[in-house]
Short mmCIF file of C-alpha atoms in Angstrom, two decimals:
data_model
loop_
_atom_site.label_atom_id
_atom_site.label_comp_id
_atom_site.label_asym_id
_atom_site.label_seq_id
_atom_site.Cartn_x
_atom_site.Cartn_y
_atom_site.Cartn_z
CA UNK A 56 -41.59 9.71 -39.39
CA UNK A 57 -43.86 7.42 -41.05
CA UNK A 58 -46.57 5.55 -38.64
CA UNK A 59 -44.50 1.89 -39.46
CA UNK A 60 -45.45 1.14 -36.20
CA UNK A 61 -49.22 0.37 -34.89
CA UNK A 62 -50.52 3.74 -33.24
CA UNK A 63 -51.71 1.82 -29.88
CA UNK A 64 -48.51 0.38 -30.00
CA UNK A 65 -45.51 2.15 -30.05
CA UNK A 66 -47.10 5.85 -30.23
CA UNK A 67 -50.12 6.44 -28.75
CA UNK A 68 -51.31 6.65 -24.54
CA UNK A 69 -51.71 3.32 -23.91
CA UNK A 70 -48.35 2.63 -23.58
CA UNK A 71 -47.70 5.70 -21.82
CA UNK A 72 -44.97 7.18 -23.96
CA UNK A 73 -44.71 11.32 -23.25
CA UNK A 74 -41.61 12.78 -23.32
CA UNK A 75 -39.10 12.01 -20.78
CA UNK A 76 -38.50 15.08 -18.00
CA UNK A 77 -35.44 14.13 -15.61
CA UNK A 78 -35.57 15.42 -12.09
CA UNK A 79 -38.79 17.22 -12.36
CA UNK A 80 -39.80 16.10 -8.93
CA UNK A 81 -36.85 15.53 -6.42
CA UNK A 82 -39.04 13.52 -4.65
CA UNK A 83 -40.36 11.07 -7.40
CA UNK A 84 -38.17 8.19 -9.36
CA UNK A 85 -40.89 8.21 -11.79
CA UNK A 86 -39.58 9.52 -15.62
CA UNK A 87 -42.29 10.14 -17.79
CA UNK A 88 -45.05 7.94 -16.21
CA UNK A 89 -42.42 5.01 -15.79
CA UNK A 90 -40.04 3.79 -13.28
CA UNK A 91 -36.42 4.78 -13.53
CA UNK A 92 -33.64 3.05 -11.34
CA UNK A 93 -31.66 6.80 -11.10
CA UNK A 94 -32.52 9.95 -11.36
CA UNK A 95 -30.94 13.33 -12.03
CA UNK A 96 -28.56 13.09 -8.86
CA UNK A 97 -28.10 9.55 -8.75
CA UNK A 98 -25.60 7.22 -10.35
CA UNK A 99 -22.03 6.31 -10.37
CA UNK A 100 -20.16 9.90 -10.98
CA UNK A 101 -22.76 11.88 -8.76
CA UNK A 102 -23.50 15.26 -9.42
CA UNK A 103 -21.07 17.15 -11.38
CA UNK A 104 -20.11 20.70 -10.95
CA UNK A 105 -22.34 23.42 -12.38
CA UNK A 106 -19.89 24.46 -14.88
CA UNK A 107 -18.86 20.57 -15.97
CA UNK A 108 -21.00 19.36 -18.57
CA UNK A 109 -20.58 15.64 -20.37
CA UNK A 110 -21.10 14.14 -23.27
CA UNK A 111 -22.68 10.83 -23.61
CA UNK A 112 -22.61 8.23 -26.76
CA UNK A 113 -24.71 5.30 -26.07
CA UNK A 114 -25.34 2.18 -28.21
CA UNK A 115 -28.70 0.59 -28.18
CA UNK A 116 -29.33 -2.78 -29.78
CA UNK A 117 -31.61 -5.05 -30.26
CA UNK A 118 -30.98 -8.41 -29.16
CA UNK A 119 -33.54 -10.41 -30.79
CA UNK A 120 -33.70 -9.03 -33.99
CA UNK A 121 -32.99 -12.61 -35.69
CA UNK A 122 -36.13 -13.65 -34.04
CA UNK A 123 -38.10 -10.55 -34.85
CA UNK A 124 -37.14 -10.62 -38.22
CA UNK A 125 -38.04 -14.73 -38.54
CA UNK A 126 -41.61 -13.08 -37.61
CA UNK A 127 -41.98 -9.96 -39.17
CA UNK A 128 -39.82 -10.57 -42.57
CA UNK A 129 -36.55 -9.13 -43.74
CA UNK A 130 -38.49 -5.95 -45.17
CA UNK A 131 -40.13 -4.81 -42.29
CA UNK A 132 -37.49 -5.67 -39.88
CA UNK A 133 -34.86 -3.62 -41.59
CA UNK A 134 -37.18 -1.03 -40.97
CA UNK A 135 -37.54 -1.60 -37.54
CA UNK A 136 -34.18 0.30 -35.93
CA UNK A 137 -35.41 3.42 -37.72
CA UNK A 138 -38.42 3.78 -35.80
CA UNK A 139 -36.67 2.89 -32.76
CA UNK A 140 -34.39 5.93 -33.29
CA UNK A 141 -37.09 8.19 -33.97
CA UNK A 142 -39.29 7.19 -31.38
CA UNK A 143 -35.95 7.57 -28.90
CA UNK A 144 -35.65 11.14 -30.28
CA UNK A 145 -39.27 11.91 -29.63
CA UNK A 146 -39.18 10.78 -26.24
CA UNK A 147 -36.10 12.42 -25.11
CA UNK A 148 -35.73 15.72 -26.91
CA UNK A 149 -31.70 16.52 -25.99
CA UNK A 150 -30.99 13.10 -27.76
CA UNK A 151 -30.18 13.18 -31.34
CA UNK A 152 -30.05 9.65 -32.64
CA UNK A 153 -28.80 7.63 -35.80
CA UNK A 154 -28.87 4.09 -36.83
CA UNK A 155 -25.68 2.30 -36.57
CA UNK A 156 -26.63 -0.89 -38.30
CA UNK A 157 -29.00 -3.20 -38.85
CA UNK A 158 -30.21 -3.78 -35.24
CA UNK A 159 -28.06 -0.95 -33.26
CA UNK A 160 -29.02 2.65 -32.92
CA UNK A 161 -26.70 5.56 -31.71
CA UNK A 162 -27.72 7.95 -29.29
CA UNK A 163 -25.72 11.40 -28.20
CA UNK A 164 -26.49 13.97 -25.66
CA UNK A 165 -25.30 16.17 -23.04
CA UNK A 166 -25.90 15.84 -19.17
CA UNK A 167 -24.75 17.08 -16.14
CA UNK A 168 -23.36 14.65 -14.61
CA UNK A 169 -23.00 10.71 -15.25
CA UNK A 170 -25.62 10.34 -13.15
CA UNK A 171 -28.08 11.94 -15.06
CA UNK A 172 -26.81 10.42 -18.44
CA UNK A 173 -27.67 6.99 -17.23
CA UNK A 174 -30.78 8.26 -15.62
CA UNK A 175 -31.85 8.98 -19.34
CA UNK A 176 -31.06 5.93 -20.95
CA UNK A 177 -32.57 4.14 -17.70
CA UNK A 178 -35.79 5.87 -18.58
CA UNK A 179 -36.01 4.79 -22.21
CA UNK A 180 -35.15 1.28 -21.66
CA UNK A 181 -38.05 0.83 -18.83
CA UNK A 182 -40.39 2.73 -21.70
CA UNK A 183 -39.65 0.04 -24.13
CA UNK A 184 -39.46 -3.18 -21.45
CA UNK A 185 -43.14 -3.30 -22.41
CA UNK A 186 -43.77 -5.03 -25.66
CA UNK A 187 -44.99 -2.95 -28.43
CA UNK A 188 -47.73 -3.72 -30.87
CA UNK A 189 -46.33 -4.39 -34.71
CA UNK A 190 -48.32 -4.73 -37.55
CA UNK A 191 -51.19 -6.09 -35.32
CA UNK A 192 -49.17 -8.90 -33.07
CA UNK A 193 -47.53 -7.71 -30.03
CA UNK A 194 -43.87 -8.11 -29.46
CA UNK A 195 -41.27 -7.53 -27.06
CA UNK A 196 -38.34 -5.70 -27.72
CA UNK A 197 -35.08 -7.05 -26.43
CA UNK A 198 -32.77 -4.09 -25.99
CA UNK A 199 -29.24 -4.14 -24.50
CA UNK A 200 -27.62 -0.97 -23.85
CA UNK A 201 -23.55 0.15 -23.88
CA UNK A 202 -22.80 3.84 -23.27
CA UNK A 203 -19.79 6.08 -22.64
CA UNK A 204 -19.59 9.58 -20.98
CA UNK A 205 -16.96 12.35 -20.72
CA UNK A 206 -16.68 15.68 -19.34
CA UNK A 207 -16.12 18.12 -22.26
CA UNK A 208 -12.66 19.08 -23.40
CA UNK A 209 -12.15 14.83 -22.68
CA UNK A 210 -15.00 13.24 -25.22
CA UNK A 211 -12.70 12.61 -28.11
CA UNK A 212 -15.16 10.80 -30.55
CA UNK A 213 -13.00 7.84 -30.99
CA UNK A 214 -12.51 6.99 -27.35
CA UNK A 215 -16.58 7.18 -26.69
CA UNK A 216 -17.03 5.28 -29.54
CA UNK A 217 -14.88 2.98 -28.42
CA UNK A 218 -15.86 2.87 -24.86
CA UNK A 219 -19.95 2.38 -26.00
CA UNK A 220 -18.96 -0.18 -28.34
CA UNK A 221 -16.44 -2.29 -25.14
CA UNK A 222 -19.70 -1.39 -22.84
CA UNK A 223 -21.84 -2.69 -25.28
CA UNK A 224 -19.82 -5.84 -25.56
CA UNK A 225 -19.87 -6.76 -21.72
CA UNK A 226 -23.53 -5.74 -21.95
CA UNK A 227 -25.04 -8.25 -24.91
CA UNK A 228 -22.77 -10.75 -21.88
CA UNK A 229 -24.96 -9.14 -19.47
CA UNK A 230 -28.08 -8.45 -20.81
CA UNK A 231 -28.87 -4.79 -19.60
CA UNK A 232 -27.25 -1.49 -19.71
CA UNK A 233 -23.45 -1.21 -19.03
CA UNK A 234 -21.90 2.44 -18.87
CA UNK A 235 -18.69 3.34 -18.77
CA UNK A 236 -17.09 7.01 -17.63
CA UNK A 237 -14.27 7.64 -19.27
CA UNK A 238 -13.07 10.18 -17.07
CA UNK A 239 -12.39 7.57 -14.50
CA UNK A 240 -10.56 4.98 -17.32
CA UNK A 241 -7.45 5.83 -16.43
CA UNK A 242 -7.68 5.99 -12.46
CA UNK A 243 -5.31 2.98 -11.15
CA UNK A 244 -4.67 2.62 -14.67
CA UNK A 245 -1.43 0.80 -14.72
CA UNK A 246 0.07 0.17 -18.96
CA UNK A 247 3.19 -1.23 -17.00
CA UNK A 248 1.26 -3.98 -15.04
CA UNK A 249 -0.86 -4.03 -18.63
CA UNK A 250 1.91 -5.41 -20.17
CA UNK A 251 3.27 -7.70 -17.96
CA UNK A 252 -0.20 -9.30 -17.76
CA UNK A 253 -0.22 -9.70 -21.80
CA UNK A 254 1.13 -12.73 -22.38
CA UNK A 255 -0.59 -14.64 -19.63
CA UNK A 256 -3.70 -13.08 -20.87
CA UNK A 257 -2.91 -14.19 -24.99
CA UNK A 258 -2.16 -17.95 -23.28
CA UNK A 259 -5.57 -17.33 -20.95
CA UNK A 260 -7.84 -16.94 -24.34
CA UNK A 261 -8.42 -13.23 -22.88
CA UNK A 262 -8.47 -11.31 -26.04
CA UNK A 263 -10.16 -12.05 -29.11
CA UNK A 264 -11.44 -10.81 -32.25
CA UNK A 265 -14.32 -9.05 -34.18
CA UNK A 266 -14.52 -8.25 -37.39
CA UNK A 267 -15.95 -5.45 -39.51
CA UNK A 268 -17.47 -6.08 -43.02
CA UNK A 269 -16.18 -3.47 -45.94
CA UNK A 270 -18.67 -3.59 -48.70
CA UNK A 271 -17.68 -2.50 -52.21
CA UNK A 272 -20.09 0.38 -53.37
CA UNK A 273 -20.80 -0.63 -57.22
CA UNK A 274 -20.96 -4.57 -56.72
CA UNK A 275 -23.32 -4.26 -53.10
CA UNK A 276 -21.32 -7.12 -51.49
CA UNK A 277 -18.58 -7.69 -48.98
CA UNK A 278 -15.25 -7.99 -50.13
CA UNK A 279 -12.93 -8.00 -47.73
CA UNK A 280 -13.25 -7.42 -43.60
CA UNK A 281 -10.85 -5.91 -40.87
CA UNK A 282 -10.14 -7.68 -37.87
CA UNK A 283 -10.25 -5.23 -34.22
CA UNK A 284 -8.48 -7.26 -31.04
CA UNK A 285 -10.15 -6.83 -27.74
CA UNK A 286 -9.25 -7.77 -24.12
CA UNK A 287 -11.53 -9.08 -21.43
CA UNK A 288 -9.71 -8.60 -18.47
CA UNK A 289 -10.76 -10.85 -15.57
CA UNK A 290 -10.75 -7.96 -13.29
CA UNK A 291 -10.96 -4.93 -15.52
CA UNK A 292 -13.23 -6.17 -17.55
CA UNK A 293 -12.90 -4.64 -21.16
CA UNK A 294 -9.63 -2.72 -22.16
CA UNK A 295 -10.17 -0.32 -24.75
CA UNK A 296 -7.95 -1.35 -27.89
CA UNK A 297 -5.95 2.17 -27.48
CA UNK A 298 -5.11 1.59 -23.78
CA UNK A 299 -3.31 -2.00 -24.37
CA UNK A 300 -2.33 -1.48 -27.68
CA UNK A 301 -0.37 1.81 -26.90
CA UNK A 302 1.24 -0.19 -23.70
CA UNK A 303 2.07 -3.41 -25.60
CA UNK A 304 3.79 -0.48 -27.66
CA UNK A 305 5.83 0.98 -25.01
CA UNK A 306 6.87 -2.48 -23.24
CA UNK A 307 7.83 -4.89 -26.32
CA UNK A 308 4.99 -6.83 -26.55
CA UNK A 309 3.50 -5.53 -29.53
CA UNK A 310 5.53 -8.59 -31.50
CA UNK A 311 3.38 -11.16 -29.56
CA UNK A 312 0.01 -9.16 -29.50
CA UNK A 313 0.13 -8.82 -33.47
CA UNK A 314 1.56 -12.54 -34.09
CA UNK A 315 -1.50 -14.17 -32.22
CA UNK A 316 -3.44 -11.27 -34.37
CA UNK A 317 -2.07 -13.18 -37.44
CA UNK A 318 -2.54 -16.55 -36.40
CA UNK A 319 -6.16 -16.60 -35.59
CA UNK A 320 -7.23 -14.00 -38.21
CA UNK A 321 -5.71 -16.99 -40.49
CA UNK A 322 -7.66 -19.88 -38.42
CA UNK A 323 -10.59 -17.50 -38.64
CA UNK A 324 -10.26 -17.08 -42.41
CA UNK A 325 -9.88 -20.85 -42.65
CA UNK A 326 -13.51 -21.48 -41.19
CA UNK A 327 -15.27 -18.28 -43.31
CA UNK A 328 -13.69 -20.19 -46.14
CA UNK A 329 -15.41 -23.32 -45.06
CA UNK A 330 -18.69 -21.51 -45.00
CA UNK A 331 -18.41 -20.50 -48.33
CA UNK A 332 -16.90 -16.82 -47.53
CA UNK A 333 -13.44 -16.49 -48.99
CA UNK A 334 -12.38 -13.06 -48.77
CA UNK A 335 -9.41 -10.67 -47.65
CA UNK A 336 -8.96 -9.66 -43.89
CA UNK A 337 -6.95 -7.13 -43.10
CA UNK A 338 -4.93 -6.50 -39.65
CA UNK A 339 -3.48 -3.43 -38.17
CA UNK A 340 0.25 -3.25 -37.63
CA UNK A 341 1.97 -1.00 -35.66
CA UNK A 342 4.59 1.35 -37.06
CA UNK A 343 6.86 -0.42 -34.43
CA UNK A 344 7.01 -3.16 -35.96
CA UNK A 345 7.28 -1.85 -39.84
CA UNK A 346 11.64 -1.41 -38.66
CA UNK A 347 11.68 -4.82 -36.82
CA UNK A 348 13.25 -7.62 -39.14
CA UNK A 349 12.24 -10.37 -37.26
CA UNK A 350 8.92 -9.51 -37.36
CA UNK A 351 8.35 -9.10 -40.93
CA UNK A 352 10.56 -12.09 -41.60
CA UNK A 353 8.24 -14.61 -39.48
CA UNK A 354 4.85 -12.61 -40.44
CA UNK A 355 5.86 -13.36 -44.10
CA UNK A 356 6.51 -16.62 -43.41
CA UNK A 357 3.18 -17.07 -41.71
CA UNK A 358 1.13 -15.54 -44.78
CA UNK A 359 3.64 -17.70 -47.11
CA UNK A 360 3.01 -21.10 -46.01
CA UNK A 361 -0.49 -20.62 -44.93
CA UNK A 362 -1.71 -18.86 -48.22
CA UNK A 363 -3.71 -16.70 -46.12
CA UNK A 364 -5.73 -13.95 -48.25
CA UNK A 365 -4.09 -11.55 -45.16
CA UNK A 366 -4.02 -7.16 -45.89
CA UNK A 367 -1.80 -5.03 -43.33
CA UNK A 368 -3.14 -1.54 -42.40
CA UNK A 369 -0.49 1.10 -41.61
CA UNK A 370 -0.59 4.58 -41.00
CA UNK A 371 1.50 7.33 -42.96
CA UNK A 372 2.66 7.98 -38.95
CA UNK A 373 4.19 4.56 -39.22
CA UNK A 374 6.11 5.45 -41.92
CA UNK A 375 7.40 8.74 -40.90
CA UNK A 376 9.28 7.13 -37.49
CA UNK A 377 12.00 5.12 -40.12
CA UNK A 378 10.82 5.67 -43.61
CA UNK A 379 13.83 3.51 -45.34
CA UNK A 380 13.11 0.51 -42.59
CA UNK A 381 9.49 0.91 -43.18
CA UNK A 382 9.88 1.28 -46.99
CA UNK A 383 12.08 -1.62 -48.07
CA UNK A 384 9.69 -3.97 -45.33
CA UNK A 385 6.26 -3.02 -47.12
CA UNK A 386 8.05 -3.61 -50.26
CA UNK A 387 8.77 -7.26 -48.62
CA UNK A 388 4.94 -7.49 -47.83
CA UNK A 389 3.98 -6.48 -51.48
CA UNK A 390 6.27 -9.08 -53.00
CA UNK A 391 4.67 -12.21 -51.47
CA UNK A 392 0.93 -10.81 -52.39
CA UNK A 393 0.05 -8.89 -49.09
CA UNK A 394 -2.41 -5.79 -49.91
CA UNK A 395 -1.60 -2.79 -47.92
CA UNK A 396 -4.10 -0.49 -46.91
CA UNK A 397 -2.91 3.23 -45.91
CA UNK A 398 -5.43 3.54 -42.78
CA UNK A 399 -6.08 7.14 -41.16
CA UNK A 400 -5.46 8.43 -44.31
CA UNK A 401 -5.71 12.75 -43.55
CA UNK A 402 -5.26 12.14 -39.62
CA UNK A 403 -1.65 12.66 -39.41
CA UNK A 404 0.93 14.96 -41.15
CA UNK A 405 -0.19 13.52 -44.74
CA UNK A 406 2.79 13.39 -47.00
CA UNK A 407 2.58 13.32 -50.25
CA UNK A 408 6.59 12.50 -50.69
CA UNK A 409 5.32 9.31 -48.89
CA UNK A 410 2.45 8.68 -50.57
CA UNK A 411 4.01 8.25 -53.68
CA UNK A 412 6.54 5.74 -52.54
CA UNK A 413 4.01 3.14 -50.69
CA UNK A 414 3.57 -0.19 -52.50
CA UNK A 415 0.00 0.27 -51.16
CA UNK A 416 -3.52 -0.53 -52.95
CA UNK A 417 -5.94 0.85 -50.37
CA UNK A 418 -6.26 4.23 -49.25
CA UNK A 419 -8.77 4.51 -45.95
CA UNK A 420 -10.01 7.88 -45.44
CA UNK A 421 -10.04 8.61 -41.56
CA UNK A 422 -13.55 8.93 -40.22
CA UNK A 423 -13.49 12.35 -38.86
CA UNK A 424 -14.02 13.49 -42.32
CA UNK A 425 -16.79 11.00 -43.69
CA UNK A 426 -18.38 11.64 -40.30
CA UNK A 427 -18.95 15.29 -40.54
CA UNK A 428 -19.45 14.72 -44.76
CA UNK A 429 -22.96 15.93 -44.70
CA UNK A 430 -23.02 19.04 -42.16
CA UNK A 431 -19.19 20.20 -43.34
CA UNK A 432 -18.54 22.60 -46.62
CA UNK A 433 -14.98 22.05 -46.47
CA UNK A 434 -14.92 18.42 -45.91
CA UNK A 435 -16.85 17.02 -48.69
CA UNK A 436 -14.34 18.73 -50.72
CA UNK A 437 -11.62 17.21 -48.75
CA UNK A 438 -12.33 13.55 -49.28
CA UNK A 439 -13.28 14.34 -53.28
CA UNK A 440 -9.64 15.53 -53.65
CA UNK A 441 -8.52 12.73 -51.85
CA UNK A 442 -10.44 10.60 -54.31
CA UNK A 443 -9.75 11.72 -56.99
CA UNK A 444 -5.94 11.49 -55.91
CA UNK A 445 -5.82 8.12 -54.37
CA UNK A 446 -7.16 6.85 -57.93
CA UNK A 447 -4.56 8.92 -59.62
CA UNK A 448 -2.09 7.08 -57.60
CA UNK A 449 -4.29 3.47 -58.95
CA UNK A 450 -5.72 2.47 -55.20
CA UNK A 451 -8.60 1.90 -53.99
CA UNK A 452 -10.71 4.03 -51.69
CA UNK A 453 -12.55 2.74 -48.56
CA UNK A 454 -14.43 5.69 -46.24
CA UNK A 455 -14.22 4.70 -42.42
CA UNK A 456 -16.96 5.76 -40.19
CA UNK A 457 -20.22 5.57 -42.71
CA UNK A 458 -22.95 5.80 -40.44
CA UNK A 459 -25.50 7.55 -42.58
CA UNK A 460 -27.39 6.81 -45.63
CA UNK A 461 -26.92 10.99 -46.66
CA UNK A 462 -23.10 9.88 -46.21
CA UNK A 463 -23.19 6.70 -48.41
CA UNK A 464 -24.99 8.15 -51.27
CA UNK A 465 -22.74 11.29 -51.25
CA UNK A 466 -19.64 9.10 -51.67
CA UNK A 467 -21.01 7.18 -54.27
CA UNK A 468 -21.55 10.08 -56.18
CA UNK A 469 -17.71 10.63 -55.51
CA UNK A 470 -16.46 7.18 -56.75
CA UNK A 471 -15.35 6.02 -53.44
CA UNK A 472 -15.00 2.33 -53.79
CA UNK A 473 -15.96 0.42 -50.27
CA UNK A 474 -17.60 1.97 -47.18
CA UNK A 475 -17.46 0.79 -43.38
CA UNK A 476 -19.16 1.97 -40.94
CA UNK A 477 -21.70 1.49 -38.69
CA UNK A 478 -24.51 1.32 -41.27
CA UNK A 479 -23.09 -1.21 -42.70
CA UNK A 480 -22.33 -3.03 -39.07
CA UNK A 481 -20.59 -2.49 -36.29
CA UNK A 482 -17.52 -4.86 -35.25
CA UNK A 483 -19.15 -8.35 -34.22
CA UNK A 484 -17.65 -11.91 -33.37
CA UNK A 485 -16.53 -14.34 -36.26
CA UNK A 486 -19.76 -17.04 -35.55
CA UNK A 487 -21.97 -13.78 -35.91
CA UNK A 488 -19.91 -11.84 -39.14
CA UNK A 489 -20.56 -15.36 -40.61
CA UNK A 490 -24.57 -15.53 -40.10
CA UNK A 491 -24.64 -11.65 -41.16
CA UNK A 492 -22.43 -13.15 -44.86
CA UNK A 493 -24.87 -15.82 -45.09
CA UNK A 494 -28.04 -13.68 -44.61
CA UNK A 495 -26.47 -11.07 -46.75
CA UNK A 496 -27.38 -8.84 -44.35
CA UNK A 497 -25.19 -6.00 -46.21
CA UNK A 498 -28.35 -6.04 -48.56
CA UNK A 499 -30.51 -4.36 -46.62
CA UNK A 500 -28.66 -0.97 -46.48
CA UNK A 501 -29.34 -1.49 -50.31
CA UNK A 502 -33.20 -2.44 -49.67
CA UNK A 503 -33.86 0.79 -47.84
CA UNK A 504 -32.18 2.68 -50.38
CA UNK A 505 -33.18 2.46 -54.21
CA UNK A 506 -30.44 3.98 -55.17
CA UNK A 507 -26.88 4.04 -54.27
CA UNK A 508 -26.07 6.93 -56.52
CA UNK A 509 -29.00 9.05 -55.86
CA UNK A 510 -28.66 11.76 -52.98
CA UNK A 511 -32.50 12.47 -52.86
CA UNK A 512 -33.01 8.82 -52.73
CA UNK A 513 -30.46 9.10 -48.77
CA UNK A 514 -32.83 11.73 -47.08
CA UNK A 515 -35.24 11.11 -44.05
CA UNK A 516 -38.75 12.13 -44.34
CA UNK A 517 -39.92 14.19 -41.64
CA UNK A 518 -43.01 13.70 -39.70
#
């Protein structure tokens, strides 16, 4: 890694960085020179088994980047997350970490226990709770913290992911470090009581929306967004999307979950109109729904009469439960001008038979491929062919789960059309998607990368 960062400052002894060592001294809460709240042993989860391991996805951002970057430029501060990573990686040796936008780094690791997972990322946020010395001027880091652990066998990627990104949430409310163990996310879980509380919780102003820029690869610019529903329960505090969503599902009230979707993703597309930002969003809707006639009879109404610039993701599993139902309704959609995006696309028992008979414009390839795109011989290959045959078919290609610059510049090469991901930026709140449109903040995944279309130009230099 390049010195960006003043050696007094961020690097060298005066600050007292060393690597971190975690229960060294039984007797001592001190973690590399600093003060840590818990150590090995401590924590909520205790001490696991000797033959339990966990794995741990934690997202770190930070929270006054606007400010810093008001100070320090756009240049340098779109360099800024990168050194944070590294320097996070040289401190604790068992994490590997990756930027996940702008301002938000992603760290992984194994522990023991829970205990000693949040003992680690205690131990790196009281390292930088000092301010650090940039470019000559000292400055203080504002970092919040969201992480996830689960035993192995349990730490499906998409459920840490989205347990970092809900503890992340509660923590920019809370301004420290919020973990959540997923192991315990179902204990007194109740989808039954879930669902009854749905309604009152849609009237309450409970759940609400975020949105997640795509950015079209050739033209470097946003294009289009999709908007993610959350809950913050009063009690439980955030549901993960998969936990309501699948009991809204089972107890009928998908229909009123995905109508208030509607209706404020068009109020929402009213005001990024306003502020200059006209632009497809697209929703998610359940397979459920794709053989309900009501549904797709008021939903086109809605879109009708509000001339809403609304897209509908569906899943080839949506199609498969009643494929004439679902057929003849996306057909409806496509008549009045909805785009339909086939989301998950390689997930699920991918029919071709299918494929062929969707009135659909967007193919999204599922993340688990793009994810592993650089460290994988066989999928690289997999999303080329999918490509190649998605353009065959005349739609458009967005890769989910772009968190890399290696990633990005490989599916340029490939002739994938729009990316999303968490270098691009993670899902954020409508006031803040607006500020990142109007400080095109998309650009600077272009600025620290000369060229979209050249691999060499993706790689880190090592130290």
């Amino acid at each position: 890694m390049s010195d960006r960062f003043d050696p007094a400052g961020f690097r060298g002894p005066a600050c007292g960085f060393e690597p971190i060592a975690i229960g060294d001294d039984p007797a001592s809460d001190a973690v590399g020179g600093w003060g840590a709240s818990e150590t090995m042993s401590g924590g909520a989860g205790g001490a696991a088994t000797p033959a339990t391991r966990w794995h741990a996805l934690a997202l770190c951002e930070i929270a006054n980047f606007q400010s810093l970057r008001r100070h320090l430029g756009r240049p340098r501060a779109d360099t800024l997350i990168l050194d944070l990573a590294d320097r996070m990686a040289e401190l604790e040796p068992r994490v590997r970490s990756v930027t996940a936008g702008r301002a938000t780094a992603e760290l992984t690791f194994d522990a023991e226990s829970p205990g000693e997972a949040r003992a680690v990322i205690d131990a790196l946020a009281q390292i930088f709770a000092r301010s650090v010395d940039l470019d000559g001027e000292r400055h203080l880091l504002q970092l919040v913290w969201g992480m996830a652990v689960a035993p192995y066998g349990h730490d499906d990627d998409v459920r840490l992911t989205e347990g970092a990104e809900s503890a992340l949430e509660q923590a920019r409310r809370d301004s420290g470090i919020v973990s959540l163990d997923l192991s315990q996310a179902h204990a007194g879980f109740d989808g039954a009581a879930l669902v009854r509380e749905l309604p009152r919780a849609i009237a309450a102003g409970q759940l609400f929306l975020q949105y997640q820029p795509k950015v079209n690869v050739r033209k470097e610019r946003v294009t289009g967004a999709e908007a993610l529903v959350r809950w913050h329960h009063p009690v439980r505090g955030l549901i993960l999307p998969g936990e309501f969503i699948n009991a809204a599902e089972d107890g009928g009230e998908i229909v009123g979950l995905t109508l208030w979707t509607l209706r404020q993703v068009v109020a929402d597309q009213q005001v990024l109109a306003a502020h200059g930002h006209d632009m497809p969003v697209f929703i998610n809707i359940s397979g459920v729904l794709l053989a309900d006639e009501a549904f797709v009879t008021e939903a086109c109404r809605i879109v009708r009469e509000t001339g809403a610039r609304i897209g509908f993701e569906i899943t080839e599993t949506a199609v498969i439960r009643d494929p004439d139902s679902a057929i003849r309704h996306l057909q409806s959609f496509a008549e009045i001008g909805i785009p339909l995006a086939i989301d998950d696309y390689g997930a699920g028992l991918s029919s071709l038979a299918y494929l062929k008979q969707l009135p659909a414009s967007e193919l999204k390839i599922d993340k688990m491929f793009v994810m592993q795109l650089t460290s994988s011989n066989r999928d690289p290959l997999i999303v080329r062919s999918t490509i190649d045959l998605a353009h065959a078919l005349e739609m458009e290609v967005t890769a989910e789960g772009v968190e890399t610059p290696a990633a990005l510049a490989l599916l340029s090469v490939m002739g994938c059309d729009m990316v999303q991901g968490y270098l691009i930026s993670r899902p954020i709140a409508l006031d803040a998607f607006i500020r990142y449109l109007d400080d095109e903040g998309y650009k600077s995944v272009a600025t620290l990368r000369p060229s979209f279309g050249r691999i060499e130009n993706f790689r880190r230099k090592s130290a």
